[in-house]
mmCIF file of C-alpha atoms in Angstrom:
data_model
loop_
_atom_site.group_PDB
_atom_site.id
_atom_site.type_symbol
_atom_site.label_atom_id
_atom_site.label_comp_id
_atom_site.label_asym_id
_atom_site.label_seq_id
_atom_site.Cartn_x
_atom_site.Cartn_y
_atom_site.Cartn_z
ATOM 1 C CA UNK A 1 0.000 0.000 0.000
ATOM 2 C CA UNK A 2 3.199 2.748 0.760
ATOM 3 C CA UNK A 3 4.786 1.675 -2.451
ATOM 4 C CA UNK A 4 1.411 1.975 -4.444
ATOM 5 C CA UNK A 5 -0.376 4.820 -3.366
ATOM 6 C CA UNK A 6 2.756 6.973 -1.083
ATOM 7 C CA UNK A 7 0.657 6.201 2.440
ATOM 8 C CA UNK A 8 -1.102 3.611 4.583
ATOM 9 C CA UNK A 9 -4.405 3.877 5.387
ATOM 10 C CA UNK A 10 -5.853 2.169 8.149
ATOM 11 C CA UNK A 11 -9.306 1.058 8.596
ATOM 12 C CA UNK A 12 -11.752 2.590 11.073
ATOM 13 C CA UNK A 13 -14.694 1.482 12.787
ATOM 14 C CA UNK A 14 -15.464 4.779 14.646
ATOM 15 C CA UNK A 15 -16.330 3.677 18.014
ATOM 16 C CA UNK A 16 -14.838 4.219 21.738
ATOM 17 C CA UNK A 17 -15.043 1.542 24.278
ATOM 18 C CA UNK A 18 -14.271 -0.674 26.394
ATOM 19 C CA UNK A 19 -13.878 -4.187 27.694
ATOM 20 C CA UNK A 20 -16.951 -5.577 29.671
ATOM 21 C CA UNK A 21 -16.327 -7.178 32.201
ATOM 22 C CA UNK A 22 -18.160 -9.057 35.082
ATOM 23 C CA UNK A 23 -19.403 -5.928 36.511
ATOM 24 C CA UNK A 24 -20.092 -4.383 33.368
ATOM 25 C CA UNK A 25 -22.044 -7.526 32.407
ATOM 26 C CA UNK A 26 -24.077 -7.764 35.604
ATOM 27 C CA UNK A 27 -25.110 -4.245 35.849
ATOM 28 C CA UNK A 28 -26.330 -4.682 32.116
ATOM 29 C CA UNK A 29 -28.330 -8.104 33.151
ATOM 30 C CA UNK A 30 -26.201 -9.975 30.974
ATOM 31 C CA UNK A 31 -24.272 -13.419 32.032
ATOM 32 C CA UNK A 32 -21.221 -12.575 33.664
ATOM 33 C CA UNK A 33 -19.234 -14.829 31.961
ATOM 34 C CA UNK A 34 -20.117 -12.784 28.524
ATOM 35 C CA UNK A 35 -17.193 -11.990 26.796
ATOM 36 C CA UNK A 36 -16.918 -8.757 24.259
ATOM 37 C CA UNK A 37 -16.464 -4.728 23.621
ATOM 38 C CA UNK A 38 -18.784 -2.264 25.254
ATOM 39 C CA UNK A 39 -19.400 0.675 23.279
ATOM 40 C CA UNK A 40 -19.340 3.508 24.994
ATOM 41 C CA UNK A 41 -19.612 5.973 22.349
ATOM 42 C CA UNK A 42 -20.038 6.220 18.343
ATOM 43 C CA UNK A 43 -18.490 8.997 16.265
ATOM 44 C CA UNK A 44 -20.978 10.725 14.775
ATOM 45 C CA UNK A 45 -20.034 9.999 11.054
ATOM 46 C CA UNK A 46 -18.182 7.620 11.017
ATOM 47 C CA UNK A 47 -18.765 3.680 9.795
ATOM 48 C CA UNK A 48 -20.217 2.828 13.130
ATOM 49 C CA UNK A 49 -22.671 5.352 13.054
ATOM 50 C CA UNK A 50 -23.901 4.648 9.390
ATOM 51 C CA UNK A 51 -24.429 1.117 10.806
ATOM 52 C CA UNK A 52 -26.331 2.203 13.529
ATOM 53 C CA UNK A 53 -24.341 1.176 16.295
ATOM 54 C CA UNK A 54 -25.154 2.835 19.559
ATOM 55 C CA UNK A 55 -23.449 3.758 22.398
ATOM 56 C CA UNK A 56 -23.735 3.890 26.353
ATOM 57 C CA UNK A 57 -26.303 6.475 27.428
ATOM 58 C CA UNK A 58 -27.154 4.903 31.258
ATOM 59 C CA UNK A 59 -24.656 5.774 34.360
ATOM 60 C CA UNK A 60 -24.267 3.706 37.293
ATOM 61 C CA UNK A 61 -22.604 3.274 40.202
ATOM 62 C CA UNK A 62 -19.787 0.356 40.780
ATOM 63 C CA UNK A 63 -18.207 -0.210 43.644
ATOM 64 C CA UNK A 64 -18.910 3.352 44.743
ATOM 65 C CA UNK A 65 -17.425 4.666 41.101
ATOM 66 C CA UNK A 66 -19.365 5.768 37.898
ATOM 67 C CA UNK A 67 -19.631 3.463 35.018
ATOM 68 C CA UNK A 68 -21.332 4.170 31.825
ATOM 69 C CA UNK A 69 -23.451 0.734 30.656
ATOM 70 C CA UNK A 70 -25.882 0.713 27.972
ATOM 71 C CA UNK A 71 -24.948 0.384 25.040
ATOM 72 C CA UNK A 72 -24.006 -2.747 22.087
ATOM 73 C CA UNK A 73 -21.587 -5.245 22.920
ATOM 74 C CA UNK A 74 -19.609 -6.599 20.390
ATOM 75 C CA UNK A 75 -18.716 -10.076 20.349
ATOM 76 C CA UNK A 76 -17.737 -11.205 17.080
ATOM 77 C CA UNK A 77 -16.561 -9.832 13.761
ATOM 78 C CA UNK A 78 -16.751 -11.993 10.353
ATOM 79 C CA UNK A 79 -16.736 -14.928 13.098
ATOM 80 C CA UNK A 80 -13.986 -14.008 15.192
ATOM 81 C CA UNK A 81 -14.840 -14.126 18.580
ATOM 82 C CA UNK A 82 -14.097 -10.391 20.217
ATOM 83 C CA UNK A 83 -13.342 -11.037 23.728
ATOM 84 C CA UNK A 84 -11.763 -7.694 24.580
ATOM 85 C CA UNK A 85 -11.125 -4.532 23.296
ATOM 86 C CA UNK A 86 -7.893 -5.459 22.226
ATOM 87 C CA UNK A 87 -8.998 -8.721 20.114
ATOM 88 C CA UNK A 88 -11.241 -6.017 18.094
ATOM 89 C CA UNK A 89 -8.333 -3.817 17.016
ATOM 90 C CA UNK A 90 -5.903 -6.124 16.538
ATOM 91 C CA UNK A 91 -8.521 -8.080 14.138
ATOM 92 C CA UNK A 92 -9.408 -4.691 12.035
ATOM 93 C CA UNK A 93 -5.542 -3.729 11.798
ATOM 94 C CA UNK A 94 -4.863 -7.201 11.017
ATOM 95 C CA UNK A 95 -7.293 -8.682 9.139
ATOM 96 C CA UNK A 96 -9.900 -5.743 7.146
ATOM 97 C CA UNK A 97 -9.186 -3.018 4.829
ATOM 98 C CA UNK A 98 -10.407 -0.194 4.105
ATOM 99 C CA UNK A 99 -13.689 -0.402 1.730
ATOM 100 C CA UNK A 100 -14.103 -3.749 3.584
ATOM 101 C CA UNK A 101 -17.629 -4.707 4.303
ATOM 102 C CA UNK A 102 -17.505 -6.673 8.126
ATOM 103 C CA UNK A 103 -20.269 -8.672 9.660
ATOM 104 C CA UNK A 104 -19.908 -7.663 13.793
ATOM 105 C CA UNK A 105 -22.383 -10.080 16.091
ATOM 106 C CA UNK A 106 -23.521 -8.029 18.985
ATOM 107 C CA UNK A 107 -25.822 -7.868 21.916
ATOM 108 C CA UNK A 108 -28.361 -4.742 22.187
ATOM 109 C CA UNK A 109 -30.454 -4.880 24.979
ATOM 110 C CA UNK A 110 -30.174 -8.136 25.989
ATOM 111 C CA UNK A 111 -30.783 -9.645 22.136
ATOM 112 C CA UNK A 112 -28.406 -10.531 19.907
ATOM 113 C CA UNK A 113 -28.050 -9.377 16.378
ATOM 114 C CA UNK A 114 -26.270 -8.905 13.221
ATOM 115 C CA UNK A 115 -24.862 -5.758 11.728
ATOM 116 C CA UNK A 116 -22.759 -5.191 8.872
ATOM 117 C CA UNK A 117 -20.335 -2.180 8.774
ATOM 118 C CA UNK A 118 -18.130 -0.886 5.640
ATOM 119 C CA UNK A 119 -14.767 0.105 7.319
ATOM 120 C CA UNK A 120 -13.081 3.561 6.285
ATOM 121 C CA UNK A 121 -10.164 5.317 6.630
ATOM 122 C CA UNK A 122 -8.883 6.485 9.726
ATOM 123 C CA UNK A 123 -9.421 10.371 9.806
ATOM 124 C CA UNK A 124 -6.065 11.475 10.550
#
């Protein structure tokens, strides 16, 4: 890609997030062994958002701090399992392209469901 076009362009999903973890899980009624990303927000814009994907909007307390729950979990991505925020970056950077159509499994309030998302570049 540097020898072809003079740059690399990296594919972006447009999402912040975060790991869920038991808490995480619990306070969002799901199992607490689930695995997977929590969004917390979607950049307005960007791939995620023309998918629909939506963010954390609900704030609770854990273990006397603030934690923002709410919104999809992602837990796969063309059928690799995403068991943490780092399994989902390393699989786009990896794996996709830009102009890449992916298929991301999540769970939205308590359901799952299938979403497909076209990957762009990486605003710089």
């Amino acid at each position: 890609q540097l020898i072809e076009d003079g740059e690399i362009s990296y594919p972006w999903l447009g999402i912040s997030g975060t790991t869920l973890d038991d808490d995480l899980a619990r306070a969002m009624d799901l199992p607490i062994e689930q695995n997977g990303v929590l969004v917390y927000q979607v950049i307005a814009g960007s791939p995620a958002d023309e998918a629909g994907l939506q963010g954390s909007e609900e704030q609770v307390q854990i273990d006397g701090l603030n934690a923002i729950i709410g919104g999809d979990v992602i837990t796969q991505m063309n059928e690799q399992v995403i068991n943490n925020f780092d399994d989902l970056l390393t699989y786009i950077v990896r794996r996709t392209s830009v102009g890449q159509t992916v298929t991301l499994e999540i769970i939205r309030d308590g359901e799952q469901q299938t979403v497909e998302v076209t990957l762009e570049a990486r605003p710089e």
